[in-house]
């Protein structure tokens, strides 16, 4: 059975066609600059990669173009071959605790939650509408970034603010990257040779956006992102946790509105803010080699914040079987993994320096003597989306 996993952004549409239940990737690609001139359509199929520059005005046109290519290339015989479409949806609020089959009611609920994710949910809905029109017979499923974290207790998800902010406006920690945290913690249990019910895992999803998650017995019990993806550790351009009083202070000093300061915290902070150089980890590590002090500060600040969260989650979980690294930086930045683990010596964790040179492949990167295993686990959100689509279809 063929299933497409879809991630629709405001001007992009990423896709992966999978053969299920084998979980093999048939083809994948991305449409970028939707709605702008010279949109870029990239599709990878076997060892072929085709890049086409064409004007694609809407997500609907992007989907039509994609389906046309799948038939033209002979990837599918007819569109009826695609039995399921799984959509990544960023925010499911408190309503969605698991993936769901898409109905009119679900679409309305995703729309209602848009207030909490104004950049993402409307874009995700555009993708849903486009596929529902183009493939009216396929089974459509929404998979939420927030759903995995709905198992948190109030003591983890509530902020210490007036209670009625929660009851009136839904102000609480939601957490994000749930699909990735779920996948990685499940793979970690397999690598440990244990049932996920019997494991305590800390997942560090460190990409341009980054979050940690404490997973106890397969359930998220705490995570570092919060009401929005701005909270937690320092990221590519986001500050992570700061004293909220800074916002008013800077607004006054620089004669800026609150939303202007928020943009600075979202777009001009983190790696970029501290290094004054780049939001990209590769650029920073190159600068670190040259001895650039601000870049050194940027990577060390992030490593400290990651280690601080690991320490807190170790206590919350009452111990830990494995610490996992995933996403662009977690899977590839050998130096960041080392900086983090070097701070955790007191927990009896030891990195195997040769194994830590591995990139992008499931590997145990701690020594045999290490009290807690350190794992490199490449994430695969698409496979979770496809699995959930098949599960709900049944
Ligand atoms: P993501 O958001 O998961 O795609 O991750 C993007 C981040 O991963 C960027 O900061 C990249 O610089 C970083 N990244 C990707 N490949 C490497 C690499 N080989 N070494 C260091 N960082 C990398």
Tab-separated table of C-alpha atoms and ligand atoms in Angstrom:
chain	number	residue	atom	x	y	z
A	1	UNK	CA	0.000	0.000	0.000
A	2	UNK	CA	1.299	3.462	-0.933
A	3	UNK	CA	1.059	6.354	1.521
A	4	UNK	CA	2.264	9.956	1.151
A	5	UNK	CA	3.627	11.795	4.193
A	6	UNK	CA	3.132	15.535	3.730
A	7	UNK	CA	4.596	18.554	5.496
A	8	UNK	CA	3.044	21.749	4.152
A	9	UNK	CA	4.615	25.072	5.151
A	10	UNK	CA	3.467	28.555	4.221
A	11	UNK	CA	5.418	28.541	0.944
A	12	UNK	CA	6.618	24.959	0.745
A	13	UNK	CA	5.393	21.410	0.524
A	14	UNK	CA	7.610	18.464	1.480
A	15	UNK	CA	6.518	14.959	0.561
A	16	UNK	CA	7.629	11.373	0.845
A	17	UNK	CA	5.860	8.458	-0.830
A	18	UNK	CA	6.291	5.236	1.139
A	19	UNK	CA	5.465	1.614	0.490
A	20	UNK	CA	3.737	0.386	3.625
A	21	UNK	CA	4.000	-1.619	5.776
A	22	UNK	CA	7.535	-2.215	4.452
A	23	UNK	CA	8.334	1.455	5.208
A	24	UNK	CA	10.498	1.798	2.092
A	25	UNK	CA	10.790	5.234	0.518
A	26	UNK	CA	9.591	5.214	-3.091
A	27	UNK	CA	10.256	8.879	-3.778
A	28	UNK	CA	10.577	12.147	-1.909
A	29	UNK	CA	10.917	15.818	-2.629
A	30	UNK	CA	9.955	19.365	-1.902
A	31	UNK	CA	8.218	22.250	-3.636
A	32	UNK	CA	9.682	25.580	-2.503
A	33	UNK	CA	8.696	29.208	-3.109
A	34	UNK	CA	5.006	28.381	-3.656
A	35	UNK	CA	3.168	31.609	-4.519
A	36	UNK	CA	6.386	33.345	-5.611
A	37	UNK	CA	8.014	33.555	-9.027
A	38	UNK	CA	10.353	30.698	-9.956
A	39	UNK	CA	9.117	28.036	-7.586
A	40	UNK	CA	11.530	25.104	-7.212
A	41	UNK	CA	10.202	21.562	-7.590
A	42	UNK	CA	12.687	18.894	-6.490
A	43	UNK	CA	11.863	15.209	-6.687
A	44	UNK	CA	14.141	12.272	-5.850
A	45	UNK	CA	13.304	8.859	-7.211
A	46	UNK	CA	15.732	5.916	-7.055
A	47	UNK	CA	19.086	7.403	-8.030
A	48	UNK	CA	17.463	10.208	-10.037
A	49	UNK	CA	17.016	13.765	-8.831
A	50	UNK	CA	15.025	16.243	-10.919
A	51	UNK	CA	14.901	19.947	-10.171
A	52	UNK	CA	12.443	22.077	-12.110
A	53	UNK	CA	11.959	25.831	-11.862
A	54	UNK	CA	8.341	26.699	-12.619
A	55	UNK	CA	5.770	29.152	-11.320
A	56	UNK	CA	3.511	27.390	-8.810
A	57	UNK	CA	0.901	29.782	-7.450
A	58	UNK	CA	-0.830	27.680	-4.816
A	59	UNK	CA	-0.467	24.475	-2.798
A	60	UNK	CA	-3.297	23.057	-4.925
A	61	UNK	CA	-1.189	23.515	-8.073
A	62	UNK	CA	1.870	22.057	-6.262
A	63	UNK	CA	-0.107	18.924	-5.374
A	64	UNK	CA	-1.516	18.586	-8.922
A	65	UNK	CA	1.996	18.916	-10.337
A	66	UNK	CA	3.348	16.323	-7.892
A	67	UNK	CA	0.628	13.795	-8.738
A	68	UNK	CA	1.154	14.411	-12.458
A	69	UNK	CA	4.868	13.631	-12.045
A	70	UNK	CA	4.183	10.456	-10.053
A	71	UNK	CA	2.081	9.127	-12.952
A	72	UNK	CA	4.386	10.447	-15.735
A	73	UNK	CA	7.487	8.873	-14.143
A	74	UNK	CA	5.584	5.600	-13.746
A	75	UNK	CA	6.100	5.787	-9.956
A	76	UNK	CA	2.388	4.973	-9.554
A	77	UNK	CA	0.199	3.367	-12.231
A	78	UNK	CA	-2.797	5.459	-11.299
A	79	UNK	CA	-3.607	7.904	-8.526
A	80	UNK	CA	-5.880	5.242	-7.002
A	81	UNK	CA	-2.631	3.479	-5.937
A	82	UNK	CA	-2.145	6.157	-3.277
A	83	UNK	CA	-4.391	4.897	-0.522
A	84	UNK	CA	-3.390	7.194	2.312
A	85	UNK	CA	-2.132	10.722	2.919
A	86	UNK	CA	-0.685	11.656	6.316
A	87	UNK	CA	-0.308	15.357	7.090
A	88	UNK	CA	2.028	16.867	9.649
A	89	UNK	CA	0.062	19.429	11.656
A	90	UNK	CA	2.066	21.551	14.059
A	91	UNK	CA	-0.509	22.332	16.729
A	92	UNK	CA	-3.305	20.132	18.005
A	93	UNK	CA	-3.898	22.090	21.221
A	94	UNK	CA	-5.389	19.974	24.015
A	95	UNK	CA	-7.978	18.503	21.691
A	96	UNK	CA	-5.729	16.055	19.840
A	97	UNK	CA	-3.914	13.506	21.958
A	98	UNK	CA	-3.235	11.212	19.003
A	99	UNK	CA	-3.320	11.296	15.214
A	100	UNK	CA	-6.830	11.386	13.696
A	101	UNK	CA	-8.641	10.645	10.449
A	102	UNK	CA	-9.496	13.983	8.867
A	103	UNK	CA	-13.169	14.982	8.848
A	104	UNK	CA	-14.858	18.387	8.519
A	105	UNK	CA	-14.968	18.544	12.320
A	106	UNK	CA	-11.206	17.884	12.548
A	107	UNK	CA	-10.519	20.591	9.958
A	108	UNK	CA	-12.572	23.064	12.000
A	109	UNK	CA	-10.727	22.110	15.178
A	110	UNK	CA	-7.302	22.552	13.507
A	111	UNK	CA	-8.527	25.929	12.295
A	112	UNK	CA	-9.601	26.910	15.829
A	113	UNK	CA	-6.150	26.043	17.179
A	114	UNK	CA	-4.537	28.295	14.525
A	115	UNK	CA	-4.536	31.097	17.072
A	116	UNK	CA	-1.789	29.162	18.896
A	117	UNK	CA	0.240	28.488	15.723
A	118	UNK	CA	-0.640	31.279	13.289
A	119	UNK	CA	2.292	30.606	10.955
A	120	UNK	CA	1.921	26.856	10.806
A	121	UNK	CA	-1.627	25.507	11.183
A	122	UNK	CA	-3.155	27.561	8.315
A	123	UNK	CA	-0.318	26.345	6.035
A	124	UNK	CA	-0.874	22.746	7.151
A	125	UNK	CA	-4.585	23.147	6.351
A	126	UNK	CA	-3.779	24.415	2.863
A	127	UNK	CA	-1.929	21.143	2.236
A	128	UNK	CA	-4.844	19.111	3.615
A	129	UNK	CA	-7.377	20.877	1.363
A	130	UNK	CA	-5.147	20.496	-1.693
A	131	UNK	CA	-4.765	16.719	-1.229
A	132	UNK	CA	-8.426	16.185	-0.345
A	133	UNK	CA	-9.407	17.789	-3.637
A	134	UNK	CA	-6.780	16.020	-5.722
A	135	UNK	CA	-7.201	12.562	-4.140
A	136	UNK	CA	-10.842	12.399	-3.007
A	137	UNK	CA	-10.704	8.621	-2.427
A	138	UNK	CA	-7.535	8.549	-0.323
A	139	UNK	CA	-7.680	8.232	3.475
A	140	UNK	CA	-6.383	11.465	5.012
A	141	UNK	CA	-4.840	11.632	8.476
A	142	UNK	CA	-3.536	14.506	10.629
A	143	UNK	CA	-0.443	13.812	12.776
A	144	UNK	CA	0.228	16.489	15.390
A	145	UNK	CA	3.604	17.728	16.673
A	146	UNK	CA	2.015	18.382	20.047
A	147	UNK	CA	0.070	15.111	20.522
A	148	UNK	CA	2.918	13.035	22.015
A	149	UNK	CA	3.295	15.568	24.839
A	150	UNK	CA	-0.357	15.437	25.888
A	151	UNK	CA	0.630	12.824	28.488
A	152	UNK	CA	2.443	15.463	30.612
A	153	UNK	CA	1.116	16.060	34.130
A	154	UNK	CA	-0.187	19.527	35.053
A	155	UNK	CA	2.859	20.034	37.262
A	156	UNK	CA	4.964	19.829	34.075
A	157	UNK	CA	2.660	21.612	31.632
A	158	UNK	CA	1.271	24.446	33.793
A	159	UNK	CA	3.108	27.752	34.118
A	160	UNK	CA	3.160	29.488	37.462
A	161	UNK	CA	0.967	32.365	36.258
A	162	UNK	CA	-2.664	33.344	36.966
A	163	UNK	CA	-4.673	30.125	36.551
A	164	UNK	CA	-7.334	31.761	34.441
A	165	UNK	CA	-4.781	32.391	31.643
A	166	UNK	CA	-5.005	28.630	31.187
A	167	UNK	CA	-8.778	28.294	31.454
A	168	UNK	CA	-9.543	31.382	29.365
A	169	UNK	CA	-6.767	31.272	26.753
A	170	UNK	CA	-5.099	27.858	26.908
A	171	UNK	CA	-1.790	29.222	28.188
A	172	UNK	CA	0.265	26.103	29.085
A	173	UNK	CA	3.229	24.129	27.826
A	174	UNK	CA	2.301	22.153	24.690
A	175	UNK	CA	5.712	21.069	23.410
A	176	UNK	CA	6.645	20.316	19.808
A	177	UNK	CA	8.716	17.835	17.715
A	178	UNK	CA	6.481	15.134	19.279
A	179	UNK	CA	6.617	12.878	16.222
A	180	UNK	CA	10.414	12.912	16.336
A	181	UNK	CA	10.623	12.370	20.105
A	182	UNK	CA	8.223	9.437	19.783
A	183	UNK	CA	10.133	7.814	16.916
A	184	UNK	CA	13.554	8.274	18.498
A	185	UNK	CA	12.516	7.049	21.953
A	186	UNK	CA	10.941	3.947	20.391
A	187	UNK	CA	14.087	3.222	18.349
A	188	UNK	CA	16.193	3.749	21.484
A	189	UNK	CA	14.174	1.096	23.337
A	190	UNK	CA	14.772	-1.309	20.432
A	191	UNK	CA	18.518	-0.514	20.523
A	192	UNK	CA	18.513	-1.181	24.284
A	193	UNK	CA	16.723	-4.480	23.664
A	194	UNK	CA	13.882	-3.462	25.985
A	195	UNK	CA	10.153	-2.860	25.756
A	196	UNK	CA	9.538	0.900	25.646
A	197	UNK	CA	7.292	0.476	28.726
A	198	UNK	CA	10.436	-0.395	30.684
A	199	UNK	CA	12.696	2.455	29.569
A	200	UNK	CA	13.553	5.969	30.701
A	201	UNK	CA	14.906	7.973	27.793
A	202	UNK	CA	16.011	11.567	27.236
A	203	UNK	CA	15.766	12.657	23.599
A	204	UNK	CA	17.743	15.677	22.380
A	205	UNK	CA	16.288	16.802	19.032
A	206	UNK	CA	18.882	19.399	18.046
A	207	UNK	CA	18.303	20.937	14.651
A	208	UNK	CA	17.733	24.516	13.626
A	209	UNK	CA	14.753	24.261	15.983
A	210	UNK	CA	15.634	22.188	19.042
A	211	UNK	CA	13.929	20.548	21.991
A	212	UNK	CA	14.498	17.878	24.613
A	213	UNK	CA	11.974	15.380	25.879
A	214	UNK	CA	11.879	13.139	28.948
A	215	UNK	CA	10.167	9.875	27.992
A	216	UNK	CA	9.118	7.476	30.750
A	217	UNK	CA	7.729	4.111	29.667
A	218	UNK	CA	7.056	5.439	26.150
A	219	UNK	CA	5.179	8.531	27.394
A	220	UNK	CA	6.367	12.138	27.266
A	221	UNK	CA	6.563	13.460	30.832
A	222	UNK	CA	8.253	16.788	30.085
A	223	UNK	CA	9.720	18.711	27.184
A	224	UNK	CA	11.699	21.901	26.752
A	225	UNK	CA	9.610	23.806	24.214
A	226	UNK	CA	6.562	25.410	25.725
A	227	UNK	CA	3.482	27.401	24.786
A	228	UNK	CA	5.423	28.121	21.584
A	229	UNK	CA	8.597	26.698	20.008
A	230	UNK	CA	10.555	29.699	21.367
A	231	UNK	CA	11.080	28.131	24.802
A	232	UNK	CA	13.771	25.733	25.990
A	233	UNK	CA	17.355	25.611	24.774
A	234	UNK	CA	19.198	28.081	22.531
A	235	UNK	CA	18.534	27.278	18.831
A	236	UNK	CA	19.637	28.478	15.376
A	237	UNK	CA	17.867	31.827	15.662
A	238	UNK	CA	15.662	31.389	18.775
A	239	UNK	CA	16.755	32.379	22.256
A	240	UNK	CA	15.206	29.539	24.240
A	241	UNK	CA	14.453	30.371	27.899
A	242	UNK	CA	15.093	33.944	29.030
A	243	UNK	CA	13.812	36.152	31.826
A	244	UNK	CA	10.523	37.516	30.364
A	245	UNK	CA	11.246	40.925	31.932
A	246	UNK	CA	13.911	41.431	29.239
A	247	UNK	CA	11.143	41.868	26.666
A	248	UNK	CA	9.685	45.025	28.217
A	249	UNK	CA	13.143	46.345	29.065
A	250	UNK	CA	14.397	46.096	25.462
A	251	UNK	CA	11.098	47.405	24.070
A	252	UNK	CA	11.612	50.557	26.170
A	253	UNK	CA	15.323	50.918	25.467
A	254	UNK	CA	15.048	50.473	21.704
A	255	UNK	CA	11.593	52.018	21.276
A	256	UNK	CA	10.245	48.775	19.846
A	257	UNK	CA	6.850	47.108	20.121
A	258	UNK	CA	6.507	43.812	21.978
A	259	UNK	CA	6.018	41.988	18.712
A	260	UNK	CA	9.209	43.531	17.312
A	261	UNK	CA	11.141	42.271	20.336
A	262	UNK	CA	9.513	38.853	19.894
A	263	UNK	CA	10.760	38.793	16.306
A	264	UNK	CA	14.287	39.477	17.589
A	265	UNK	CA	13.954	36.554	20.007
A	266	UNK	CA	12.662	34.273	17.258
A	267	UNK	CA	14.801	35.357	14.322
A	268	UNK	CA	17.934	37.108	15.625
A	269	UNK	CA	18.864	35.195	18.768
A	270	UNK	CA	20.342	31.783	19.569
A	271	UNK	CA	23.429	30.840	17.520
A	272	UNK	CA	22.930	33.842	15.251
A	273	UNK	CA	22.431	36.317	18.081
A	274	UNK	CA	25.426	35.299	20.159
A	275	UNK	CA	27.871	34.604	17.309
A	276	UNK	CA	26.778	37.612	15.221
A	277	UNK	CA	27.828	35.322	12.381
A	278	UNK	CA	25.428	32.562	11.431
A	279	UNK	CA	22.508	30.416	12.536
A	280	UNK	CA	24.104	27.366	10.950
A	281	UNK	CA	26.067	24.979	13.120
A	282	UNK	CA	28.602	24.206	10.355
A	283	UNK	CA	29.537	27.901	10.017
A	284	UNK	CA	29.890	28.201	13.780
A	285	UNK	CA	32.166	25.191	14.116
A	286	UNK	CA	34.367	26.544	11.339
A	287	UNK	CA	34.601	29.831	13.243
A	288	UNK	CA	35.327	27.954	16.487
A	289	UNK	CA	38.318	26.356	14.695
A	290	UNK	CA	39.591	29.889	13.994
A	291	UNK	CA	39.170	30.727	17.675
A	292	UNK	CA	36.202	33.094	17.209
A	293	UNK	CA	35.174	33.943	20.783
A	294	UNK	CA	31.497	34.709	20.091
A	295	UNK	CA	31.024	31.482	18.153
A	296	UNK	CA	32.648	29.552	20.992
A	297	UNK	CA	30.207	31.244	23.389
A	298	UNK	CA	27.227	30.399	21.124
A	299	UNK	CA	27.993	26.669	20.950
A	300	UNK	CA	28.963	26.440	24.623
A	301	UNK	CA	25.829	28.278	25.735
A	302	UNK	CA	23.663	25.822	23.805
A	303	UNK	CA	25.580	22.827	25.177
A	304	UNK	CA	25.160	24.136	28.738
A	305	UNK	CA	21.427	24.597	28.239
A	306	UNK	CA	21.108	21.058	26.812
A	307	UNK	CA	23.116	19.600	29.722
A	308	UNK	CA	21.030	21.565	32.250
A	309	UNK	CA	17.821	20.089	30.833
A	310	UNK	CA	19.344	16.601	30.804
A	311	UNK	CA	20.208	17.026	34.496
A	312	UNK	CA	16.672	18.137	35.304
A	313	UNK	CA	15.119	15.281	33.312
A	314	UNK	CA	17.443	12.746	34.931
A	315	UNK	CA	15.969	13.769	38.286
A	316	UNK	CA	12.407	13.877	36.975
A	317	UNK	CA	12.716	10.389	35.474
A	318	UNK	CA	14.492	9.057	38.555
A	319	UNK	CA	17.391	7.791	36.425
A	320	UNK	CA	17.857	7.243	32.736
A	321	UNK	CA	18.688	4.337	30.403
A	322	UNK	CA	19.734	6.367	27.378
A	323	UNK	CA	20.348	9.885	26.137
A	324	UNK	CA	19.636	10.170	22.392
A	325	UNK	CA	20.858	12.727	19.890
A	326	UNK	CA	18.889	13.402	16.721
A	327	UNK	CA	18.114	16.005	13.967
A	328	UNK	CA	20.636	17.992	11.885
A	329	UNK	CA	23.011	18.952	14.709
A	330	UNK	CA	22.349	15.966	16.976
A	331	UNK	CA	23.010	13.524	14.119
A	332	UNK	CA	26.025	15.302	12.634
A	333	UNK	CA	27.729	17.779	14.934
A	334	UNK	CA	30.218	15.495	16.665
A	335	UNK	CA	31.620	18.497	18.579
A	336	UNK	CA	28.250	19.526	20.052
A	337	UNK	CA	27.598	15.993	21.314
A	338	UNK	CA	31.025	16.032	22.963
A	339	UNK	CA	30.473	19.439	24.601
A	340	UNK	CA	27.182	18.232	26.089
A	341	UNK	CA	28.429	14.856	27.333
A	342	UNK	CA	31.590	16.424	28.803
A	343	UNK	CA	29.283	18.327	31.160
A	344	UNK	CA	27.615	15.128	32.360
A	345	UNK	CA	30.622	13.283	33.783
A	346	UNK	CA	29.143	13.388	37.289
A	347	UNK	CA	26.397	11.018	36.090
A	348	UNK	CA	29.043	8.465	35.083
A	349	UNK	CA	28.480	9.046	31.375
A	350	UNK	CA	31.446	8.433	29.075
A	351	UNK	CA	31.610	9.103	25.384
A	352	UNK	CA	33.515	6.716	23.105
A	353	UNK	CA	35.447	9.271	21.083
A	354	UNK	CA	35.849	7.032	18.019
A	355	UNK	CA	32.201	6.004	17.919
A	356	UNK	CA	31.206	9.634	18.398
A	357	UNK	CA	32.736	10.381	14.977
A	358	UNK	CA	29.721	8.599	13.417
A	359	UNK	CA	27.187	10.769	11.600
A	360	UNK	CA	23.603	10.020	10.626
A	361	UNK	CA	23.525	6.311	11.537
A	362	UNK	CA	22.022	4.470	14.519
A	363	UNK	CA	24.994	3.922	16.839
A	364	UNK	CA	25.796	3.579	20.539
A	365	UNK	CA	28.373	6.349	21.021
A	366	UNK	CA	29.132	5.823	24.724
A	367	UNK	CA	31.744	3.411	26.127
A	368	UNK	CA	30.742	-0.014	27.445
A	369	UNK	CA	31.497	1.290	30.966
A	370	UNK	CA	29.250	4.360	30.671
A	371	UNK	CA	26.492	4.321	33.337
A	372	UNK	CA	24.008	5.752	30.831
A	373	UNK	CA	24.080	4.826	27.152
A	374	UNK	CA	24.413	7.659	24.660
A	375	UNK	CA	22.742	6.918	21.326
A	376	UNK	CA	22.800	8.533	17.919
A	377	UNK	CA	19.361	7.925	16.383
A	378	UNK	CA	18.505	9.582	13.046
A	379	UNK	CA	14.932	10.800	13.246
A	380	UNK	CA	12.256	9.785	10.746
A	381	UNK	CA	9.069	11.786	11.163
A	382	UNK	CA	7.716	10.646	7.794
A	383	UNK	CA	7.678	7.020	8.838
A	384	UNK	CA	5.646	7.864	11.971
A	385	UNK	CA	3.193	9.820	9.810
A	386	UNK	CA	2.866	6.901	7.377
A	387	UNK	CA	2.527	4.352	10.209
A	388	UNK	CA	-0.223	6.380	11.885
A	389	UNK	CA	-2.029	6.749	8.562
A	390	UNK	CA	-2.027	2.971	8.066
A	391	UNK	CA	-2.995	2.336	11.717
A	392	UNK	CA	-6.026	4.619	11.469
A	393	UNK	CA	-6.995	3.256	8.062
A	394	UNK	CA	-7.361	-0.136	9.697
B	1	LIG	P1	17.614	20.508	10.929
B	1	LIG	O1	16.789	21.684	11.348
B	1	LIG	O2	17.334	19.247	11.707
B	1	LIG	O3	17.625	20.282	9.434
B	1	LIG	O4	19.151	20.870	11.307
B	1	LIG	C1	19.813	21.955	10.728
B	1	LIG	C2	21.147	22.154	11.454
B	1	LIG	O5	21.926	20.946	11.338
B	1	LIG	C3	21.982	23.270	10.886
B	1	LIG	O6	22.505	24.081	11.934
B	1	LIG	C4	23.107	22.533	10.202
B	1	LIG	O7	24.301	23.271	10.189
B	1	LIG	C5	23.252	21.325	11.070
B	1	LIG	N1	24.015	20.285	10.381
B	1	LIG	C6	23.666	19.562	9.304
B	1	LIG	N2	24.692	18.785	8.895
B	1	LIG	C7	25.742	19.051	9.724
B	1	LIG	C8	27.090	18.592	9.839
B	1	LIG	N3	27.559	17.680	8.988
B	1	LIG	N4	27.851	19.075	10.854
B	1	LIG	C9	27.382	19.992	11.710
B	1	LIG	N5	26.105	20.474	11.652
B	1	LIG	C10	25.310	20.013	10.692
